[in-house]
XYZ file of C-alpha atoms in Angstrom:
563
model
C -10.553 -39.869 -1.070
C -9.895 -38.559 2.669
C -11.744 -36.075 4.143
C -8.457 -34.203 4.299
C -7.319 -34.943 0.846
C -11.246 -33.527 -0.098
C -10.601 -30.379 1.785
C -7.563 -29.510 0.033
C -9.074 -30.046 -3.198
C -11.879 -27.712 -2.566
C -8.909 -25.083 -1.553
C -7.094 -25.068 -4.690
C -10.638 -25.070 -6.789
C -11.847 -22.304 -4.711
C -9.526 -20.523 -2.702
C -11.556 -18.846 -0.178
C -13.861 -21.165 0.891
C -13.023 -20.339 3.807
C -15.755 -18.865 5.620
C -13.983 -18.409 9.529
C -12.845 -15.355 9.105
C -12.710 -11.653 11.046
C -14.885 -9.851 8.512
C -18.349 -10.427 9.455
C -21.355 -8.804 7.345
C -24.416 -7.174 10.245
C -27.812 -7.981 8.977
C -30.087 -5.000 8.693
C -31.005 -3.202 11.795
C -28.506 -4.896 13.986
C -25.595 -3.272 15.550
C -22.978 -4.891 16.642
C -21.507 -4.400 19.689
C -17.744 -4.361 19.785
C -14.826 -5.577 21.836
C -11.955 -4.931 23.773
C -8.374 -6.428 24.350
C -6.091 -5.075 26.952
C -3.052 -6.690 28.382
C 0.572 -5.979 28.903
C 3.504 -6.197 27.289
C 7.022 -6.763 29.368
C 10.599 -6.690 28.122
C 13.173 -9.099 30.263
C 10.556 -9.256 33.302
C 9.888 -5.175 32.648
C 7.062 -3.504 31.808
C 7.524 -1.976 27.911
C 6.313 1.669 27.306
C 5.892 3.481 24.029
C 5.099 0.486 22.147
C 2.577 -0.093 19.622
C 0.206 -3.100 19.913
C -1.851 -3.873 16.206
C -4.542 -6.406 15.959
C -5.208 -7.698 12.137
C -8.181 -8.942 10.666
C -7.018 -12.835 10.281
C -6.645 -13.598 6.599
C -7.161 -9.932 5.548
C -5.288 -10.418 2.640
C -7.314 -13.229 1.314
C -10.826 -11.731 2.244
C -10.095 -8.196 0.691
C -10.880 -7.013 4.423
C -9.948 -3.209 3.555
C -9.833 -2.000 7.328
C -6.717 -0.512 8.816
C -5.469 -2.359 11.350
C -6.461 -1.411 15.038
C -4.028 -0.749 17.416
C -2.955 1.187 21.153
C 0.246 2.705 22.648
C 1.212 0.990 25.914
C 1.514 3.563 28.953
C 4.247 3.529 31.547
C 3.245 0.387 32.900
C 2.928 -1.601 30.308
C -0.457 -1.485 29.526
C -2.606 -0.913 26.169
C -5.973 -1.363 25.479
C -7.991 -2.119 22.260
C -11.527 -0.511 21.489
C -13.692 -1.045 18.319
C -13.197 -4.396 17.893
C -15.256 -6.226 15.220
C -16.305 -10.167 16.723
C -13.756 -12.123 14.766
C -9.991 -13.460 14.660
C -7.185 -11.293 15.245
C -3.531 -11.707 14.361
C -1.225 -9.671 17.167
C 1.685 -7.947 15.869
C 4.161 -5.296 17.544
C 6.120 -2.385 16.487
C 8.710 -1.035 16.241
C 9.950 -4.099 14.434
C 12.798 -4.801 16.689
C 10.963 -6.994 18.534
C 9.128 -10.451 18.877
C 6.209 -11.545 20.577
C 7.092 -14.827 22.082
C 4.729 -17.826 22.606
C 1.916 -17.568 20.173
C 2.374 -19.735 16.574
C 4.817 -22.068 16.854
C 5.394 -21.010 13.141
C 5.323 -17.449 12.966
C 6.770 -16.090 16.216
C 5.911 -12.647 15.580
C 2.205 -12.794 16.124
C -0.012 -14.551 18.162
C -3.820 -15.340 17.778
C -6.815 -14.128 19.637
C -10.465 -14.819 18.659
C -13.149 -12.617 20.293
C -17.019 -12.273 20.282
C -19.677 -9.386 20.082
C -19.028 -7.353 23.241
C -16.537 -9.564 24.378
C -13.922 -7.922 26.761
C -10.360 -9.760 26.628
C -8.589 -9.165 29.356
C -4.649 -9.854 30.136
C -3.947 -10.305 26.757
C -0.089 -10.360 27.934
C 2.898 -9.862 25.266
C 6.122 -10.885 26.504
C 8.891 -9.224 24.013
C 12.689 -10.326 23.336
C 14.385 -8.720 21.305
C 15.264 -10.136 17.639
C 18.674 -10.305 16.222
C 19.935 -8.793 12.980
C 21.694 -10.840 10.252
C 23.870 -8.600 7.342
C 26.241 -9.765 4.556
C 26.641 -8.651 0.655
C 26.465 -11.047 -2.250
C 29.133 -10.737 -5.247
C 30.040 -12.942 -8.295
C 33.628 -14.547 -8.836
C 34.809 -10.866 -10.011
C 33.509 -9.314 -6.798
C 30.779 -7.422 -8.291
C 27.667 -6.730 -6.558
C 24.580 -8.659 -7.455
C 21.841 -6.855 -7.217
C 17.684 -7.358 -6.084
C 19.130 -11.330 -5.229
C 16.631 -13.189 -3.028
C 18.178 -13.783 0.388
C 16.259 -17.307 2.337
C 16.984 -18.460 5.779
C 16.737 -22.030 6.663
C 16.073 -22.718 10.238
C 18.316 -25.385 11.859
C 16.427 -27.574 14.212
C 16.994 -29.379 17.704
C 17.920 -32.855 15.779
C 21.373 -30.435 13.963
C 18.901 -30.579 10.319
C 18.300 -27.842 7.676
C 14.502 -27.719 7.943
C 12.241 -29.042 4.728
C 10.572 -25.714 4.639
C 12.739 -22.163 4.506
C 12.231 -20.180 7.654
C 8.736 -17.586 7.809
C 10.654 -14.554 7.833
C 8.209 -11.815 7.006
C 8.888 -9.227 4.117
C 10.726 -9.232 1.181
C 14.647 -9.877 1.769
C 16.581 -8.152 -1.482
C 19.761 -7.353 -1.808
C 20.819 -3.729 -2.673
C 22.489 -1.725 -5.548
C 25.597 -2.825 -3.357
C 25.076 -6.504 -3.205
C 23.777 -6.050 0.552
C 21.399 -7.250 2.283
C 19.927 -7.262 6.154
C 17.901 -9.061 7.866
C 16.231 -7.922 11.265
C 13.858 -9.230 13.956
C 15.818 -13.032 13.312
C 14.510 -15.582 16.237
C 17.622 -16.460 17.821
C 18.978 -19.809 16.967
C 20.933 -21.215 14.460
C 20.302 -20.464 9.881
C 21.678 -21.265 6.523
C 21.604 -17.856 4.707
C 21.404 -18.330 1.364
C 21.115 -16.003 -1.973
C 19.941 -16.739 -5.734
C 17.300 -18.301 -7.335
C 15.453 -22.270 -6.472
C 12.723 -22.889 -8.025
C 10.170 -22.335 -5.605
C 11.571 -18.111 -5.299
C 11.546 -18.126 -9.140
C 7.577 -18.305 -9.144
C 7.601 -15.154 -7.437
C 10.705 -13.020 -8.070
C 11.365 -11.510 -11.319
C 15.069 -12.412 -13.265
C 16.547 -11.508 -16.235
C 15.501 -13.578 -19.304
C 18.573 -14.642 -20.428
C 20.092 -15.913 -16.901
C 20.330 -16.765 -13.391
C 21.955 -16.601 -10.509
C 21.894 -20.391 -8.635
C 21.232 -21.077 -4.935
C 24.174 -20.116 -3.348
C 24.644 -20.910 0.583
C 26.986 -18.488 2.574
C 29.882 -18.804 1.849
C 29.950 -20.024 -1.640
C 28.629 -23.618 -1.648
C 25.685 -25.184 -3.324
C 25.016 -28.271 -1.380
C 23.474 -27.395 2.360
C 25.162 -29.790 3.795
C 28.539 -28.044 2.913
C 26.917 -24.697 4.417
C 28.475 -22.773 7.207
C 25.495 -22.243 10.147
C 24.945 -18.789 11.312
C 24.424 -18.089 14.672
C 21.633 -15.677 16.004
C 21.761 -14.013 19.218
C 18.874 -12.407 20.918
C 19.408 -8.532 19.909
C 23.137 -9.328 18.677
C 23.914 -8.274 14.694
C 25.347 -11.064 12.886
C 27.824 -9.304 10.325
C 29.589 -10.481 7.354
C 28.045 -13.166 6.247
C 29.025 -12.784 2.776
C 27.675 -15.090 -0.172
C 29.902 -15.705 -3.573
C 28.171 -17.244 -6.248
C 30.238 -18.500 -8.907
C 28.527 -18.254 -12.158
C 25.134 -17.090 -13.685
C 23.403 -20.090 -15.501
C 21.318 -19.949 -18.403
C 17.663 -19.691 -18.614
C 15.371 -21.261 -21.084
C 11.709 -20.644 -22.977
C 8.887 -22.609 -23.381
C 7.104 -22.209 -26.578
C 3.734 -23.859 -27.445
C 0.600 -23.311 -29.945
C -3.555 -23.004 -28.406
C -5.607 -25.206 -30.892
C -9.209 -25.947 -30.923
C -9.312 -30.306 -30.643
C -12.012 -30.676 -32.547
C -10.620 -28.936 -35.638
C -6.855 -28.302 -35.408
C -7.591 -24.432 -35.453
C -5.663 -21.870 -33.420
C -7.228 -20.515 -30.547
C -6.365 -16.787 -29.971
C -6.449 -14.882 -26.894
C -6.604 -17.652 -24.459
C -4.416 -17.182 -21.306
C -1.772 -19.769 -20.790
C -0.018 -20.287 -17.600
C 2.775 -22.784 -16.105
C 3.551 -24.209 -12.954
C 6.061 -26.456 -11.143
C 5.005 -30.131 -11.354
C 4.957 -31.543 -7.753
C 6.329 -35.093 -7.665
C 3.343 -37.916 -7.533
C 1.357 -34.941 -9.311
C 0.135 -31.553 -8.576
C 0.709 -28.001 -9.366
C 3.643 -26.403 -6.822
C 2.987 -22.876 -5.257
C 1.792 -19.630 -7.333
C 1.192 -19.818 -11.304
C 2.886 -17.797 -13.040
C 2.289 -14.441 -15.055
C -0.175 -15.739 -18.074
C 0.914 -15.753 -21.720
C -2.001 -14.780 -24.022
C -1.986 -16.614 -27.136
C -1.873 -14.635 -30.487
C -3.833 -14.803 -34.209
C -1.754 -18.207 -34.869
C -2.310 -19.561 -31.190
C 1.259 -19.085 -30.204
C 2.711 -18.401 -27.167
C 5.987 -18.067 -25.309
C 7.508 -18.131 -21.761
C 10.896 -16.887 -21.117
C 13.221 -17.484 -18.301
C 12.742 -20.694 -17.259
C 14.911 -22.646 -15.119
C 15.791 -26.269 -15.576
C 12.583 -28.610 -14.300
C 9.540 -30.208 -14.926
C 6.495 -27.508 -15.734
C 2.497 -28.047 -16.168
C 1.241 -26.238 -19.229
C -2.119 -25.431 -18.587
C -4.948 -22.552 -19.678
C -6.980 -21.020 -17.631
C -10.506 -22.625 -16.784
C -13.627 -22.298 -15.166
C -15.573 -19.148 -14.902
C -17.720 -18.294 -17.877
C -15.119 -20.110 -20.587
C -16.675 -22.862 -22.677
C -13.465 -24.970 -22.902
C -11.445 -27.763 -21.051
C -8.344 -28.881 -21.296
C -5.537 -32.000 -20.481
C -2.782 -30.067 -18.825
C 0.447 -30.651 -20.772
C 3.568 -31.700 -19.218
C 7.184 -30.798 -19.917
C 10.424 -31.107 -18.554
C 13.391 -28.855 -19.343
C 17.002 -29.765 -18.382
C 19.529 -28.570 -21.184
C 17.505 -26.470 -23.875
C 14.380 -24.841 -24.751
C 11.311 -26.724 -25.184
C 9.146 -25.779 -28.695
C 5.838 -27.173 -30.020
C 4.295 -27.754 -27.051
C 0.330 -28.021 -27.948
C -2.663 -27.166 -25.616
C -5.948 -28.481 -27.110
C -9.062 -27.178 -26.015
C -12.042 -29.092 -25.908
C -15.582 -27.695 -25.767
C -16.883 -28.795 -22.404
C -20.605 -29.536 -21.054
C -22.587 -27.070 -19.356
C -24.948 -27.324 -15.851
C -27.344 -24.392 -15.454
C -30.114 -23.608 -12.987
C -31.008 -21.736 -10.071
C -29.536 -20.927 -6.223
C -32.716 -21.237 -3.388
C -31.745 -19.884 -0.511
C -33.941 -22.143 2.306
C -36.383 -20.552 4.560
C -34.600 -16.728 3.057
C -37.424 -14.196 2.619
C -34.768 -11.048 3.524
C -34.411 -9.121 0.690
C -30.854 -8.132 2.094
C -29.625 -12.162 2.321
C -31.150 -12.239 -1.319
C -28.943 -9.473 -2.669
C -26.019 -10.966 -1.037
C -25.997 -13.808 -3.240
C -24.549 -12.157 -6.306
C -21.003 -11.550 -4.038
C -21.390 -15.090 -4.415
C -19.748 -17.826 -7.045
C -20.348 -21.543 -7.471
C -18.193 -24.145 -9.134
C -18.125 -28.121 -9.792
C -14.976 -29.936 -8.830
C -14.469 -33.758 -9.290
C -13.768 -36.363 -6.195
C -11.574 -38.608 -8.552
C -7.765 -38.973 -8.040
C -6.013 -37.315 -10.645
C -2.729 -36.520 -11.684
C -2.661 -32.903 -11.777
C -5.432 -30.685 -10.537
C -5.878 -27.316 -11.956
C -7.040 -24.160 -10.349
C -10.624 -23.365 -11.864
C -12.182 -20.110 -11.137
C -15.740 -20.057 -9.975
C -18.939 -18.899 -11.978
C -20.779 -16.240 -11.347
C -24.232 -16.211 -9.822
C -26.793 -13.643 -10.795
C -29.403 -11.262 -8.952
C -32.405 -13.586 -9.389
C -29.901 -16.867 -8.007
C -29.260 -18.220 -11.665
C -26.377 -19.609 -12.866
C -24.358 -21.508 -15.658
C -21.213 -23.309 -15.420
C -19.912 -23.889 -18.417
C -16.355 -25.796 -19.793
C -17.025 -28.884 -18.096
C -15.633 -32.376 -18.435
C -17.236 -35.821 -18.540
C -17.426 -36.454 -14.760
C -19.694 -37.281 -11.923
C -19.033 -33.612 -10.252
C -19.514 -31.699 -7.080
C -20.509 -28.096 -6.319
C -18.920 -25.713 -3.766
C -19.385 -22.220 -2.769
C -17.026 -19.413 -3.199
C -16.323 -15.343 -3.004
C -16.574 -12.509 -0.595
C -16.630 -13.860 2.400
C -18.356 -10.777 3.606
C -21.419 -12.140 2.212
C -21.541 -14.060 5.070
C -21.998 -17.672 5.878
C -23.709 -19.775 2.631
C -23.855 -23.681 2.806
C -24.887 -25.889 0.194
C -27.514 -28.158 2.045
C -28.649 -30.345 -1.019
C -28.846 -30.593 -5.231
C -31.808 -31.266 -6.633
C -32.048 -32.119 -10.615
C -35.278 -32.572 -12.371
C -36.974 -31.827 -8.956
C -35.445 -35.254 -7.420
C -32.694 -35.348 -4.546
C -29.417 -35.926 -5.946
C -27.782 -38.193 -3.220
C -24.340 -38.032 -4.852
C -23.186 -35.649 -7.229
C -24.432 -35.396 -10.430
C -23.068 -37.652 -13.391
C -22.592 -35.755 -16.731
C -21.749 -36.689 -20.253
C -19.876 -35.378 -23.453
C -21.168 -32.642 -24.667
C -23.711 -32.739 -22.508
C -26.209 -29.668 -21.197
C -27.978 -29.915 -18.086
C -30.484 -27.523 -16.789
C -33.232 -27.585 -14.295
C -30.642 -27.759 -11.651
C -31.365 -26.558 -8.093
C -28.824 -25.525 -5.565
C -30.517 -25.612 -1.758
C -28.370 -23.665 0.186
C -28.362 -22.260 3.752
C -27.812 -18.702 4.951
C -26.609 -18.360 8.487
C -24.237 -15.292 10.544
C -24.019 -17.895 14.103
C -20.851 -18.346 16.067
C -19.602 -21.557 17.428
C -16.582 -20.757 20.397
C -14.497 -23.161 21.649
C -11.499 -23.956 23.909
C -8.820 -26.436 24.246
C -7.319 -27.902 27.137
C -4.223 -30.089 27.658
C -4.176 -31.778 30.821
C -1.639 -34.803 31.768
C 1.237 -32.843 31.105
C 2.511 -30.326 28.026
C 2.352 -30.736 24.580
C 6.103 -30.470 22.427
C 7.357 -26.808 21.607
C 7.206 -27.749 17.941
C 3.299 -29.234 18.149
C 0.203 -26.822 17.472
C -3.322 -27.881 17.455
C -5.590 -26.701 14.665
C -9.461 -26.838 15.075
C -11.846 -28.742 11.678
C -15.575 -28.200 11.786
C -17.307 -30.893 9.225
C -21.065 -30.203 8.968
C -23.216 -33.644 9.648
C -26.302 -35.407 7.858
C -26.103 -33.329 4.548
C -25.453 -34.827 1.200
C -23.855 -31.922 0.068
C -21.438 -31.268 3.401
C -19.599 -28.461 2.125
C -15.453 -27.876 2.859
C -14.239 -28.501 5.923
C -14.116 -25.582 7.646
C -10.520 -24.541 9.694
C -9.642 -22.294 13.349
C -6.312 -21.822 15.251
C -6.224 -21.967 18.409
C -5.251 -18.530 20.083
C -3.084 -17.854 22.243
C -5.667 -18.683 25.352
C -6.182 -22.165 24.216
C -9.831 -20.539 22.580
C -10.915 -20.460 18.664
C -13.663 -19.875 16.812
C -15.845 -20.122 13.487
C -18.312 -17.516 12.452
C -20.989 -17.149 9.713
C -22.361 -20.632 10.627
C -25.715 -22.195 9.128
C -28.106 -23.861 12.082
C -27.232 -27.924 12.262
C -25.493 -30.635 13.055
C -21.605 -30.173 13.729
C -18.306 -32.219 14.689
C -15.502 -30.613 15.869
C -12.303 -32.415 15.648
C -8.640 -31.304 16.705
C -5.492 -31.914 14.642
C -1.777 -31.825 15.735
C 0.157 -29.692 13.437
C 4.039 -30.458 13.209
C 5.944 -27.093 12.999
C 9.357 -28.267 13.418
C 9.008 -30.970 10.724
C 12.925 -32.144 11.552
C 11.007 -33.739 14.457
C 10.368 -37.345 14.542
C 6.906 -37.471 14.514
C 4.914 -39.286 17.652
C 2.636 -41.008 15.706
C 0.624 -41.924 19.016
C 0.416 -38.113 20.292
C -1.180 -37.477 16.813
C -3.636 -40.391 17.095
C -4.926 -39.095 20.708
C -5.191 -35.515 18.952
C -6.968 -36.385 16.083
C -9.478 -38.862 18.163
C -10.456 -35.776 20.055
C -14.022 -34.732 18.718
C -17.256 -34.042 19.934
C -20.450 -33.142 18.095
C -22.389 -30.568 18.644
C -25.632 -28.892 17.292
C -25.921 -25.251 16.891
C -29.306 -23.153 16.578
C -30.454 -19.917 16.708
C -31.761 -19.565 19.930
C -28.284 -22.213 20.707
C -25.001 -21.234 19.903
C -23.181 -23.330 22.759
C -19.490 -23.318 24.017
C -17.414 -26.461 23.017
C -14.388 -27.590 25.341
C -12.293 -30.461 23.649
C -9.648 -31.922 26.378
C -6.047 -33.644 25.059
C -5.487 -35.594 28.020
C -1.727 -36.988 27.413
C -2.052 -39.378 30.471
C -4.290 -41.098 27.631
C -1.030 -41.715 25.515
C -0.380 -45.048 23.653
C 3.197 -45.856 23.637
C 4.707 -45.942 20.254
């Protein structure tokens, strides 16, 4: 399996591996010293007053960060500045929300990045604002009655005159009204397919009626994008009246299914059942949806469903002693009934977490905010979200509801607890070199889990010399741990918006970082030799405690391979 592939394993077993992010514990005694960012921020060529620059913890949402965002008026001139900062990575955003910061993610164009150290003092942190356009229309049926709480998506056109594969980032929720209406501000300008009603990657997410369903409808009343009508966006111009009429409401359909034990044939009650959209070659697509919780006969029942192919799968991992074969199903004209989920009783690995060279009583405690689950390396045709088990005070553990496999063991949590790094597994007090192999039914014990505690800081910067990189090409930053068994996920850093980046919570050793070209305008042929030259730029690096050294990676494109 690629290293790539491996990584995005580990991110659907364990969602926040992740351990790069703003929140960042202090050990005991320390203070921190904090930063600040100060720049500018100019409307056409002008300096901007009155506006309100907000830096975000980057991934608050996924580390539970609960701080408020910080943030500064700009004076007369133009000019804010930032105190209080916590060492870390920042998303900058703007308000009021009229307005976009230009430059910054290729993706997201209403924030830009900035990483910053203890003490650090960022200076000419610049925002250059335009002004976003508005986009308004109102959605009826064939009788010209409003449909209401309908999910409105925009679909970027790119440079190449093609709906792009992925809907356009637009950021909040986009409803219509009790009217039918809906609007749209802070649009990049450029040119959209507005469309209402449900697809099923929106249905995952948006709540419909059980019985029907309003179809993807593109403005003005076509369901093939290629029929659309493009909408226009002007900087700070309101697009008006573009009006959507969908046709007819479609029927939904339910998915009903029994929980048995395998062994026996016996229901299973109260085990939560979920679904999800099959992705084609295998896969579970986007969120899961609400879980069904089987009753005293081992029933349960999903309703309004929309025509496609689902995976039928219970929840796993954490302390539950069961595994299961997800079930597959496809629905196209009816409802589906007697679908069966078999549980079978899984092996078990228990033993204890060591934290090397760790005497701190603090680092010790930290380990319950930790969890630790096995994952497999081999290919398979759906993999399942499995939640992580729990570790204990005294660094004990069981994970139970395992299946036949040679497996693997990551790290998961509150990334708060700082940075923890398997190092190596030992079982029956000998190295294990390459997983661990386990059997039916099988319970292992005597397991030890080596790990590493560390709160160092690599920084970094990127340079492109030989000329400029595409519009639609964005470099992200992988940090792979060297000469340990048990490597760990590979670890993942933007590049901010002064070419710098940055990974925190690091454990002392061996390093290689390694750039990748990210394609955000994926209508774009791709230039297979620019990504080559990208992803060949690496360098190792070894980081200590008494050496936590800058990195500076160089894209030269003079280097270039023709195609």
């Amino acid at each position: 399996m690629s290293r790539v592939n491996f990584a995005l394993l580990l991110l659907i077993l364990i969602p926040v591996l992740h351990r790069d992010l703003a929140a960042q514990s202090t050990v005991k005694g320390d203070k921190q010293r904090t930063a600040t960012v100060s720049g500018q921020v100019t409307l056409n060529g002008e300096p901007l007053g009155g506006v309100t620059v907000r830096l975000f913890p980057y991934r608050m949402a996924a580390s539970g960060d609960p701080r408020s965002p910080l943030q500064a008026v700009t004076d007369e001139h133009g000019s804010y500045r930032i105190t209080g900062i916590i060492a870390g990575t920042y998303q900058v955003g703007i308000l009021p929300n009229e307005f976009l910061i230009t430059g910054g993610l290729p993706s997201d164009l209403q924030t830009k990045m900035v990483s910053v150290l203890e003490g650090e003092k960022v200076e000419r942190l610049d925002l250059i604002l335009k002004r976003g356009g508005v986009i308004t229309g109102r959605v009826t049926d064939s009788s010209g009655r409003p449909l209401v709480r309908q999910a409105i998506e925009l679909t970027r056109i790119g440079d190449d005159g093609k709906p792009q594969p992925q809907p356009f980032n637009h950021p909040g929720v986009k409803m219509t009204d009790e009217q039918g209406v809906y609007r749209i501000i802070r649009v990049p300008d450029g040119r959209y397919l507005v469309s209402a009603g449900i697809t099923q990657a929106t249905r995952m997410g948006t709540p419909i009626s059980r019985d029907v369903y309003y179809p993807q409808t593109f403005h003005p009343n076509v369901s093939d994008p290629s029929q659309a009508r493009a909408v226009e966006v002007s900087e700070g111009a309101e697009t008006s009246g573009v009006d959507i009429l969908i046709a007819e409401a479609r029927k939904t359909f339910d998915i009903k299914g029994r929980v048995v034990r395998a062994e026996t044939g016996d229901p299973a009650e109260g085990i939560e059942i979920f679904y999800g959209l099959q992705r084609e070659g295998g896969g579970v697509v986007g969120p899961r949806s609400r879980g069904a919780r089987s009753n005293s006969e081992g029933e349960f029942l999903f309703q309004g469903l929309l025509p496609g192919k689902y995976v039928i799968y219970p929840q796993i991992g954490g302390e539950r002693e069961y595994f299961s074969e997800p079930v597959i199903c496809e629905i196209t004209d009816g409802a589906i009934d007697g679908v069966e989920v078999k549980l079978q009783r899984g092996s078990s690995i228990s033993g204890t977490i060591v934290i090397e060279g760790a005497n701190d009583p603090a680092v010790m405690a930290k380990l319950s905010q930790v969890s630790i689950a096995c994952f497999s390396k081999k290919r398979q045709s759906v993999i399942l979200p499995r939640e992580g088990s729990r570790i204990n005070a005294d660094g004990s553990f069981r994970i139970p509801g395992l299946r036949p496999d040679r497996i693997y063991f990551a790290l998961g949590g509150d990334p708060k607890a700082g940075g923890f790094a398997i190092k190596r597994i030992e079982l029956n007090g000998e190295r294990a070199q390459d997983g661990i192999e386990i059997g039916p039914g099988e319970n292992l014990s005597n397991v030890r889990v080596i790990v590493g505690h560390g709160n160092l800081t690599l920084r970094g910067e990127v340079k492109v010399i030989g000329g400029s990189l595409p519009p639609h090409i964005g470099i992200y930053v992988n940090l792979n741990r060297l000469n340990e068994s048990e490597s760990g996920s590979t670890l993942g850093a933007f590049v901010d918006a002064r070419g710098q980046f940055m990974f925190q919570n690091l454990i002392p050793g061996d390093y290689e970082v390694r750039l990748i070209g990210n394609n955000f305008q994926p209508g774009e042929p791709r230039d297979k030799s620019l990504s080559k030259l990208i992803y060949n730029t690496r360098q190792k690096i070894s980081i200590g405690a008494k050496s936590q050294p800058t990195v500076t990676l160089v894209v030269d494109l003079g280097q270039k391979e023709s195609n």
